[in-house]
mmCIF file of C-alpha atoms and ligand atoms in Angstrom:
data_model
loop_
_atom_site.group_PDB
_atom_site.id
_atom_site.type_symbol
_atom_site.label_atom_id
_atom_site.label_comp_id
_atom_site.label_asym_id
_atom_site.label_seq_id
_atom_site.Cartn_x
_atom_site.Cartn_y
_atom_site.Cartn_z
ATOM 1 C CA MET K 1 82.171 84.107 93.430
ATOM 2 C CA ASN K 2 82.734 81.181 95.679
ATOM 3 C CA PRO K 3 84.272 82.038 99.046
ATOM 4 C CA LEU K 4 86.744 79.335 98.559
ATOM 5 C CA LEU K 5 87.534 79.999 95.109
ATOM 6 C CA ASP K 6 90.632 82.299 93.694
ATOM 7 C CA LEU K 7 90.931 83.107 90.463
ATOM 8 C CA HIS K 8 94.252 84.088 88.640
ATOM 9 C CA PRO K 9 94.195 88.281 87.885
ATOM 10 C CA GLU K 10 94.586 87.403 83.996
ATOM 11 C CA VAL K 11 91.394 84.578 84.015
ATOM 12 C CA ALA K 12 89.466 87.004 86.155
ATOM 13 C CA ALA K 13 89.900 89.862 83.445
ATOM 14 C CA ALA K 14 89.133 87.847 80.852
ATOM 15 C CA LEU K 15 85.909 86.165 82.513
ATOM 16 C CA ALA K 16 84.613 89.786 83.225
ATOM 17 C CA ASP K 17 85.324 91.020 79.732
ATOM 18 C CA GLY K 18 83.216 87.825 77.989
ATOM 19 C CA ARG K 19 86.609 86.827 76.962
ATOM 20 C CA PRO K 20 87.521 83.054 76.028
ATOM 21 C CA VAL K 21 88.910 81.076 78.981
ATOM 22 C CA VAL K 22 89.936 77.094 78.371
ATOM 23 C CA ALA K 23 90.040 75.335 81.929
ATOM 24 C CA LEU K 24 93.172 72.580 81.813
ATOM 25 C CA GLU K 25 93.499 70.036 84.342
ATOM 26 C CA SER K 26 96.320 69.300 86.792
ATOM 27 C CA THR K 27 96.014 65.397 87.703
ATOM 28 C CA ILE K 28 97.701 64.951 83.982
ATOM 29 C CA ILE K 29 100.454 67.079 85.284
ATOM 30 C CA SER K 30 101.385 65.139 88.452
ATOM 31 C CA HIS K 31 100.129 61.930 87.778
ATOM 32 C CA GLY K 32 99.908 61.691 83.291
ATOM 33 C CA MET K 33 103.430 62.097 82.566
ATOM 34 C CA PRO K 34 106.669 62.183 84.041
ATOM 35 C CA TRP K 35 109.218 65.109 84.836
ATOM 36 C CA PRO K 36 110.070 67.037 83.408
ATOM 37 C CA GLN K 37 107.948 66.911 80.371
ATOM 38 C CA ASN K 38 104.955 67.256 82.641
ATOM 39 C CA LEU K 39 105.908 70.695 83.450
ATOM 40 C CA GLU K 40 106.906 71.672 80.036
ATOM 41 C CA THR K 41 103.831 70.170 78.397
ATOM 42 C CA ALA K 42 101.651 71.917 80.772
ATOM 43 C CA LEU K 43 103.444 75.192 79.789
ATOM 44 C CA ALA K 44 103.499 74.611 76.098
ATOM 45 C CA VAL K 45 99.507 73.810 76.625
ATOM 46 C CA GLU K 46 98.959 77.166 78.241
ATOM 47 C CA ASP K 47 100.869 78.768 75.596
ATOM 48 C CA GLU K 48 98.833 77.046 72.773
ATOM 49 C CA VAL K 49 95.496 78.169 74.035
ATOM 50 C CA ARG K 50 96.965 81.806 74.067
ATOM 51 C CA ARG K 51 98.357 81.617 70.625
ATOM 52 C CA HIS K 52 94.913 80.409 69.486
ATOM 53 C CA GLY K 53 92.807 83.401 71.334
ATOM 54 C CA ALA K 54 92.036 82.259 75.011
ATOM 55 C CA VAL K 55 93.319 82.157 78.207
ATOM 56 C CA PRO K 56 94.567 79.421 79.722
ATOM 57 C CA ALA K 57 92.999 78.796 83.531
ATOM 58 C CA THR K 58 94.953 75.798 84.877
ATOM 59 C CA ILE K 59 93.155 74.024 87.767
ATOM 60 C CA ALA K 60 94.294 72.819 90.749
ATOM 61 C CA VAL K 61 93.937 72.892 94.692
ATOM 62 C CA ILE K 62 96.577 75.024 96.579
ATOM 63 C CA GLY K 63 96.670 75.188 100.204
ATOM 64 C CA GLY K 64 93.134 74.497 100.347
ATOM 65 C CA ARG K 65 92.095 76.934 97.941
ATOM 66 C CA LEU K 66 90.190 75.814 94.571
ATOM 67 C CA GLN K 67 92.608 77.686 92.131
ATOM 68 C CA ALA K 68 91.382 78.804 88.419
ATOM 69 C CA GLY K 69 94.726 79.937 86.644
ATOM 70 C CA LEU K 70 98.079 79.029 88.442
ATOM 71 C CA THR K 71 101.574 80.662 88.268
ATOM 72 C CA GLN K 72 104.276 78.999 86.885
ATOM 73 C CA ALA K 73 105.815 78.208 90.280
ATOM 74 C CA GLN K 74 102.762 76.469 91.087
ATOM 75 C CA ILE K 75 102.840 74.507 88.115
ATOM 76 C CA GLU K 76 106.225 73.472 88.603
ATOM 77 C CA GLN K 77 105.485 72.540 92.168
ATOM 78 C CA LEU K 78 102.508 70.369 90.782
ATOM 79 C CA GLY K 79 105.060 68.735 88.293
ATOM 80 C CA ARG K 80 108.041 68.143 90.496
ATOM 81 C CA GLY K 81 105.997 66.885 93.196
ATOM 82 C CA GLY K 82 104.360 63.925 90.908
ATOM 83 C CA SER K 83 102.689 61.088 92.590
ATOM 84 C CA ALA K 84 103.369 62.461 95.939
ATOM 85 C CA VAL K 85 101.043 65.449 95.334
ATOM 86 C CA ALA K 86 97.454 64.456 95.938
ATOM 87 C CA LYS K 87 94.740 63.236 93.355
ATOM 88 C CA VAL K 88 91.971 64.859 93.447
ATOM 89 C CA SER K 89 88.406 63.930 92.199
ATOM 90 C CA ARG K 90 84.926 65.228 93.923
ATOM 91 C CA ARG K 91 84.908 63.067 96.888
ATOM 92 C CA ASP K 92 88.386 64.540 97.653
ATOM 93 C CA LEU K 93 87.439 68.365 97.349
ATOM 94 C CA PRO K 94 86.398 68.624 100.876
ATOM 95 C CA TYR K 95 88.938 66.866 102.902
ATOM 96 C CA LEU K 96 91.670 69.316 101.026
ATOM 97 C CA VAL K 97 90.233 72.248 101.635
ATOM 98 C CA MET K 98 89.532 71.173 105.391
ATOM 99 C CA ARG K 99 93.467 70.339 105.552
ATOM 100 C CA ALA K 100 94.570 73.439 104.095
ATOM 101 C CA ALA K 101 96.447 70.906 101.379
ATOM 102 C CA THR K 102 97.523 71.012 97.729
ATOM 103 C CA GLY K 103 96.545 68.349 95.189
ATOM 104 C CA ALA K 104 96.088 68.202 91.352
ATOM 105 C CA THR K 105 92.591 68.095 90.096
ATOM 106 C CA THR K 106 91.347 65.302 87.996
ATOM 107 C CA VAL K 107 88.901 65.999 85.184
ATOM 108 C CA ALA K 108 86.038 65.625 87.545
ATOM 109 C CA ALA K 109 87.351 68.171 90.058
ATOM 110 C CA THR K 110 88.598 70.613 87.437
ATOM 111 C CA MET K 111 85.022 70.556 85.899
ATOM 112 C CA ILE K 112 83.774 71.547 89.321
ATOM 113 C CA VAL K 113 86.240 74.229 89.726
ATOM 114 C CA ALA K 114 85.593 75.363 86.072
ATOM 115 C CA ALA K 115 81.993 75.488 86.480
ATOM 116 C CA LEU K 116 82.190 77.624 90.134
ATOM 117 C CA ALA K 117 84.299 80.097 87.833
ATOM 118 C CA GLY K 118 82.140 80.272 84.869
ATOM 119 C CA ILE K 119 84.753 78.491 82.753
ATOM 120 C CA ARG K 120 82.410 76.165 80.209
ATOM 121 C CA VAL K 121 85.123 74.919 77.753
ATOM 122 C CA PHE K 122 88.154 72.769 79.337
ATOM 123 C CA ALA K 123 91.244 71.032 77.232
ATOM 124 C CA THR K 124 92.800 67.550 78.462
ATOM 125 C CA GLY K 125 94.218 64.574 76.872
ATOM 126 C CA GLY K 126 91.963 61.595 78.198
ATOM 127 C CA ILE K 127 88.911 61.499 80.312
ATOM 128 C CA GLY K 128 88.469 58.211 82.910
ATOM 129 C CA GLY K 129 85.622 55.821 82.148
ATOM 130 C CA VAL K 130 84.601 52.261 82.792
ATOM 131 C CA HIS K 131 87.710 50.149 83.525
ATOM 132 C CA ARG K 132 88.006 46.866 81.819
ATOM 133 C CA GLY K 133 86.748 44.404 83.940
ATOM 134 C CA ALA K 134 84.280 47.042 86.114
ATOM 135 C CA GLU K 135 81.367 44.062 86.317
ATOM 136 C CA ALA K 136 83.598 42.491 89.301
ATOM 137 C CA SER K 137 85.851 45.818 90.324
ATOM 138 C CA PHE K 138 83.101 48.217 89.864
ATOM 139 C CA ASP K 139 85.644 50.546 89.040
ATOM 140 C CA ILE K 140 83.890 53.309 87.206
ATOM 141 C CA SER K 141 85.870 56.957 86.989
ATOM 142 C CA ALA K 142 83.923 59.776 88.698
ATOM 143 C CA ASP K 143 84.483 61.744 85.735
ATOM 144 C CA LEU K 144 81.589 60.334 83.842
ATOM 145 C CA GLN K 145 78.831 61.222 86.841
ATOM 146 C CA GLU K 146 80.501 64.778 86.708
ATOM 147 C CA LEU K 147 80.272 64.769 82.860
ATOM 148 C CA ALA K 148 76.675 64.344 83.902
ATOM 149 C CA ARG K 149 75.800 66.669 86.340
ATOM 150 C CA THR K 150 78.319 69.676 85.658
ATOM 151 C CA PRO K 151 77.948 72.313 82.645
ATOM 152 C CA VAL K 152 81.190 71.970 81.316
ATOM 153 C CA ALA K 153 82.625 70.906 77.612
ATOM 154 C CA VAL K 154 85.601 68.483 77.534
ATOM 155 C CA VAL K 155 87.728 68.614 74.695
ATOM 156 C CA CYS K 156 89.622 65.115 74.768
ATOM 157 C CA ALA K 157 90.946 62.580 72.536
ATOM 158 C CA GLY K 158 88.729 59.853 73.494
ATOM 159 C CA ALA K 159 89.595 57.591 75.915
ATOM 160 C CA LYS K 160 92.659 55.084 76.631
ATOM 161 C CA SER K 161 91.895 51.560 75.887
ATOM 162 C CA ILE K 162 92.935 50.830 79.729
ATOM 163 C CA LEU K 163 89.148 51.388 79.865
ATOM 164 C CA ASP K 164 86.336 49.359 78.023
ATOM 165 C CA LEU K 165 85.145 52.285 75.932
ATOM 166 C CA GLY K 166 82.106 50.354 74.580
ATOM 167 C CA LEU K 167 80.660 50.214 78.269
ATOM 168 C CA THR K 168 82.198 54.048 78.688
ATOM 169 C CA LEU K 169 80.200 55.253 75.968
ATOM 170 C CA GLU K 170 77.135 53.379 77.141
ATOM 171 C CA TYR K 171 77.355 54.958 80.879
ATOM 172 C CA LEU K 172 77.492 58.217 79.159
ATOM 173 C CA GLU K 173 74.415 57.788 77.037
ATOM 174 C CA THR K 174 72.723 56.320 80.083
ATOM 175 C CA HIS K 175 73.505 59.558 81.542
ATOM 176 C CA GLY K 176 72.468 61.611 78.811
ATOM 177 C CA VAL K 177 76.064 62.983 77.674
ATOM 178 C CA PRO K 178 76.479 63.564 74.539
ATOM 179 C CA VAL K 179 79.579 62.699 72.981
ATOM 180 C CA ILE K 180 80.579 64.660 70.010
ATOM 181 C CA GLY K 181 82.935 63.322 67.149
ATOM 182 C CA TYR K 182 84.843 66.373 65.679
ATOM 183 C CA ARG K 183 85.593 65.639 61.829
ATOM 184 C CA THR K 184 85.256 61.933 62.624
ATOM 185 C CA ASP K 185 82.934 59.266 62.970
ATOM 186 C CA GLU K 186 84.445 57.243 65.260
ATOM 187 C CA LEU K 187 85.485 57.410 69.109
ATOM 188 C CA PRO K 188 89.113 57.797 68.882
ATOM 189 C CA ALA K 189 91.084 55.898 71.255
ATOM 190 C CA PHE K 190 93.887 58.402 72.300
ATOM 191 C CA PHE K 191 97.316 57.455 70.579
ATOM 192 C CA SER K 192 95.272 56.160 67.664
ATOM 193 C CA ARG K 193 92.398 57.835 65.639
ATOM 194 C CA ASP K 194 90.253 55.072 65.565
ATOM 195 C CA SER K 195 88.207 52.643 68.067
ATOM 196 C CA GLY K 196 86.144 50.518 65.972
ATOM 197 C CA PHE K 197 82.917 52.354 68.131
ATOM 198 C CA ALA K 198 80.829 54.326 66.125
ATOM 199 C CA LEU K 199 79.742 58.028 67.248
ATOM 200 C CA GLU K 200 76.513 58.959 65.993
ATOM 201 C CA GLN K 201 77.065 62.959 66.441
ATOM 202 C CA ARG K 202 79.705 64.235 64.341
ATOM 203 C CA ILE K 203 80.269 68.121 63.910
ATOM 204 C CA ASP K 204 83.157 69.453 61.814
ATOM 205 C CA GLU K 205 83.302 72.922 62.907
ATOM 206 C CA PRO K 206 84.234 74.710 66.171
ATOM 207 C CA ALA K 207 81.366 77.293 65.853
ATOM 208 C CA ASP K 208 78.973 74.427 65.056
ATOM 209 C CA ILE K 209 80.054 73.092 68.546
ATOM 210 C CA ALA K 210 79.800 76.218 70.086
ATOM 211 C CA ARG K 211 76.122 76.358 69.117
ATOM 212 C CA LEU K 212 75.491 72.782 70.432
ATOM 213 C CA LEU K 213 76.861 74.030 73.955
ATOM 214 C CA HIS K 214 74.349 77.029 73.752
ATOM 215 C CA ALA K 215 71.501 75.094 72.590
ATOM 216 C CA LYS K 216 72.166 71.939 75.458
ATOM 217 C CA TRP K 217 72.139 74.567 78.345
ATOM 218 C CA THR K 218 69.491 76.883 76.770
ATOM 219 C CA LEU K 219 67.247 73.610 76.713
ATOM 220 C CA GLY K 220 68.101 73.782 80.962
ATOM 221 C CA LEU K 221 69.750 70.404 80.188
ATOM 222 C CA GLY K 222 72.858 70.984 82.488
ATOM 223 C CA GLY K 223 75.708 68.286 82.496
ATOM 224 C CA GLY K 224 78.768 68.574 80.311
ATOM 225 C CA VAL K 225 79.759 67.322 76.763
ATOM 226 C CA VAL K 226 82.634 65.034 75.472
ATOM 227 C CA ILE K 227 83.905 66.628 72.156
ATOM 228 C CA ALA K 228 86.316 63.760 70.752
ATOM 229 C CA ASN K 229 89.255 65.040 68.856
ATOM 230 C CA PRO K 230 91.443 62.276 67.319
ATOM 231 C CA ILE K 231 95.494 63.004 67.545
ATOM 232 C CA PRO K 232 96.566 64.348 64.402
ATOM 233 C CA PRO K 233 97.813 61.231 61.964
ATOM 234 C CA GLU K 234 101.455 62.194 62.007
ATOM 235 C CA HIS K 235 101.679 61.645 65.719
ATOM 236 C CA ALA K 236 99.132 58.587 65.867
ATOM 237 C CA LEU K 237 100.714 55.167 66.530
ATOM 238 C CA PRO K 238 99.904 51.815 65.713
ATOM 239 C CA ARG K 239 97.122 50.337 67.624
ATOM 240 C CA GLU K 240 98.629 46.928 67.918
ATOM 241 C CA ARG K 241 102.046 48.402 69.681
ATOM 242 C CA ILE K 242 99.838 50.082 71.870
ATOM 243 C CA ASP K 243 97.423 47.550 72.832
ATOM 244 C CA ALA K 244 100.496 44.758 73.346
ATOM 245 C CA ALA K 245 101.814 47.393 76.044
ATOM 246 C CA ILE K 246 98.258 48.413 77.704
ATOM 247 C CA ALA K 247 97.682 44.440 77.964
ATOM 248 C CA ALA K 248 100.994 44.585 79.727
ATOM 249 C CA ALA K 249 100.056 46.960 82.317
ATOM 250 C CA LEU K 250 96.750 45.803 83.015
ATOM 251 C CA ALA K 251 98.403 42.153 83.948
ATOM 252 C CA ASP K 252 100.983 43.964 86.206
ATOM 253 C CA ALA K 253 98.280 46.197 87.880
ATOM 254 C CA GLN K 254 96.323 42.500 88.486
ATOM 255 C CA ARG K 255 99.552 41.354 90.087
ATOM 256 C CA GLN K 256 100.202 43.875 91.742
ATOM 257 C CA GLY K 257 96.600 44.175 93.187
ATOM 258 C CA VAL K 258 96.481 47.706 92.722
ATOM 259 C CA GLN K 259 93.015 49.225 93.345
ATOM 260 C CA GLY K 260 91.125 52.537 93.894
ATOM 261 C CA LYS K 261 92.497 55.584 92.599
ATOM 262 C CA ALA K 262 96.159 53.872 92.088
ATOM 263 C CA VAL K 263 94.741 52.422 88.926
ATOM 264 C CA THR K 264 94.845 55.240 86.507
ATOM 265 C CA PRO K 265 98.056 56.595 87.555
ATOM 266 C CA PHE K 266 99.443 53.238 87.875
ATOM 267 C CA LEU K 267 98.681 51.937 84.178
ATOM 268 C CA LEU K 268 99.483 55.664 82.682
ATOM 269 C CA ALA K 269 103.119 55.419 84.210
ATOM 270 C CA ARG K 270 103.426 51.540 82.983
ATOM 271 C CA VAL K 271 102.255 52.298 79.531
ATOM 272 C CA ASN K 272 104.433 55.368 79.157
ATOM 273 C CA GLU K 273 107.147 52.976 80.033
ATOM 274 C CA LEU K 274 106.426 50.086 77.894
ATOM 275 C CA THR K 275 106.108 52.396 74.926
ATOM 276 C CA GLY K 276 109.539 54.264 75.679
ATOM 277 C CA GLY K 277 109.277 58.036 74.423
ATOM 278 C CA HIS K 278 106.719 57.521 71.743
ATOM 279 C CA SER K 279 103.936 57.157 73.154
ATOM 280 C CA LEU K 280 104.439 60.309 75.785
ATOM 281 C CA ALA K 281 105.400 62.322 72.452
ATOM 282 C CA SER K 282 102.186 61.327 71.041
ATOM 283 C CA ASN K 283 100.424 62.109 74.300
ATOM 284 C CA ILE K 284 101.936 65.638 74.097
ATOM 285 C CA GLN K 285 101.242 66.116 70.845
ATOM 286 C CA LEU K 286 97.297 65.411 70.980
ATOM 287 C CA VAL K 287 96.895 67.793 74.226
ATOM 288 C CA LEU K 288 98.112 70.284 72.196
ATOM 289 C CA ASN K 289 95.545 69.699 69.400
ATOM 290 C CA ASN K 290 92.706 69.465 72.376
ATOM 291 C CA ALA K 291 93.884 72.980 73.494
ATOM 292 C CA ARG K 292 93.840 74.565 70.007
ATOM 293 C CA LEU K 293 90.153 73.172 69.438
ATOM 294 C CA ALA K 294 89.357 73.934 72.938
ATOM 295 C CA ALA K 295 90.563 77.922 72.397
ATOM 296 C CA ALA K 296 88.567 77.876 69.161
ATOM 297 C CA VAL K 297 85.284 76.645 70.350
ATOM 298 C CA ALA K 298 85.431 78.793 73.924
ATOM 299 C CA ALA K 299 86.003 81.810 71.416
ATOM 300 C CA SER K 300 82.924 80.694 69.475
ATOM 301 C CA PHE K 301 81.191 80.236 72.592
ATOM 302 C CA ALA K 302 82.463 83.643 73.806
ATOM 303 C CA ASP K 303 80.854 85.737 69.980
ATOM 304 C CA HIS K 304 77.785 83.441 70.556
ATOM 305 C CA ALA K 305 76.986 84.654 74.046
ATOM 306 C CA ARG K 306 77.880 88.411 73.023
ATOM 307 C CA GLN K 307 75.298 88.219 70.200
ATOM 308 C CA THR K 308 72.850 86.856 72.166
ATOM 309 C CA ARG K 309 73.161 89.513 75.046
ATOM 310 C CA GLU K 310 73.044 92.028 72.260
ATOM 311 C CA ALA K 311 69.969 90.739 70.450
HETATM 312 N N1 PSU T 401 93.701 59.204 81.088
HETATM 313 C C1 PSU T 401 94.663 59.488 80.857
HETATM 314 N N2 PSU T 401 95.687 60.621 81.019
HETATM 315 C C2 PSU T 401 95.111 61.132 82.686
HETATM 316 C C3 PSU T 401 93.944 60.744 83.320
HETATM 317 C C4 PSU T 401 93.082 59.798 82.820
HETATM 318 O O1 PSU T 401 95.184 59.197 79.463
HETATM 319 O O2 PSU T 401 95.884 61.543 82.907
HETATM 320 C C5 PSU T 401 93.749 61.371 84.307
HETATM 321 C C6 PSU T 401 92.788 62.487 84.299
HETATM 322 O O3 PSU T 401 92.988 63.021 85.308
HETATM 323 C C7 PSU T 401 91.175 61.934 84.613
HETATM 324 C C8 PSU T 401 92.000 60.648 85.736
HETATM 325 O O4 PSU T 401 90.482 62.494 85.831
HETATM 326 O O5 PSU T 401 93.013 60.475 85.260
HETATM 327 C C9 PSU T 401 91.017 59.662 86.385
HETATM 328 O O6 PSU T 401 91.384 58.819 87.278
HETATM 329 P P1 PSU T 401 90.276 57.752 87.755
HETATM 330 O O7 PSU T 401 90.250 56.706 86.507
HETATM 331 O O8 PSU T 401 90.908 57.629 89.299
HETATM 332 O O9 PSU T 401 88.871 58.857 88.157
HETATM 333 MN MN1 MN T 402 88.769 54.302 89.292
#
C-alpha cells in the first residue's frame, strides 16, 4: 500500500475480499453542484452504489492524506466548503500532501488515487475535455492525459458541451483511450442523450464492458476507458435550452477573463444558475444512473477476476 494513502475500513475489506468497489470523485461535490444538493447527491450516489452490490469509495485529499472512502462528516466538509475547497488535479497532489491540506479531487486525481488503491471502476457526471477555443487558450483538461495513462474505467454521461466534443474525441483517439457507448451509438452530451458525434464502439451489457476492461489490461495497454452512459430519457433536457445557457456562460467567462482551473467550475455554476433547478435535477439523475452502471460493471469485473484466478 502506498504510504500516503488511507482506505476507509469498508473499502479495505471489500478490496481484500475481491468484492466490487466503485470510486467516486469529490470535485463534483465542492465545485460541481451547489450546497446542499451537493451533499445530498454525494450521499445518494454512495447509497445507489451500495444498493447495486458494490462498495462506494469517495475520494479526496484530507489533511494531506490521499483518502479512498470518506466518512459522512468528511463529505459534508467538502460540500459546505464549496469553492473555498482546493480543486486537486494531478499537478496539485504533491503540493497538498506537502502542506497537509484538504482538497476535492477531479476525475484525473480521483483516477490516480483509485489506481493506487486497486480500484478499477469509477463513476462521475461528466469528464473534463478540450475546451472550445483551445487552439488559442491551450485549455485541455488534465483528465484526458490521465485517461491515457492510468488504468481506471470512468463511467460518465459524456461531457458537457461547454467543451468542444469533437476535439475531445480526437484527443482521446490520439492517446488510445477507448470511448464505449453504453447502449448508444452516439457520444452523449451530458444533459442530452445525443451530441451528433458517432461512436464506433458500442456495448449493451455490463458484463461485456468488464470483459473489454480485462482485454485492455491483459494486453498490457494500461490507461483508462471512457464508458459513455446517456442520461435516462425521462430526465434529459432539450438541447436548444442547454445550448443557450452554455453560450451565455461562455460569453460571461470570456468577459470576466476567467482562466485556468477556474474555467470549468465557473461554467458549471453559471449553467446551473441560468437553467435554474432543471439542469441540477438532471445532473443528479445522470450521476445516479452512472453509479448504477458502474456498480454493475465493477461486479462483473470482480467475478471475471475471480474466475481467472480459479482457472
Ligand atoms: N464536468 C462536469 N461536472 C464536473 C466536472 C466536469 O460536468 O464536476 C469536474 C470534474 O471533477 C472534472 C473537472 O474532472 O471538473 C475538470 O476540470 P478541468 O476542466 O479544470 O480539468
Ligand atoms: Mn482547464
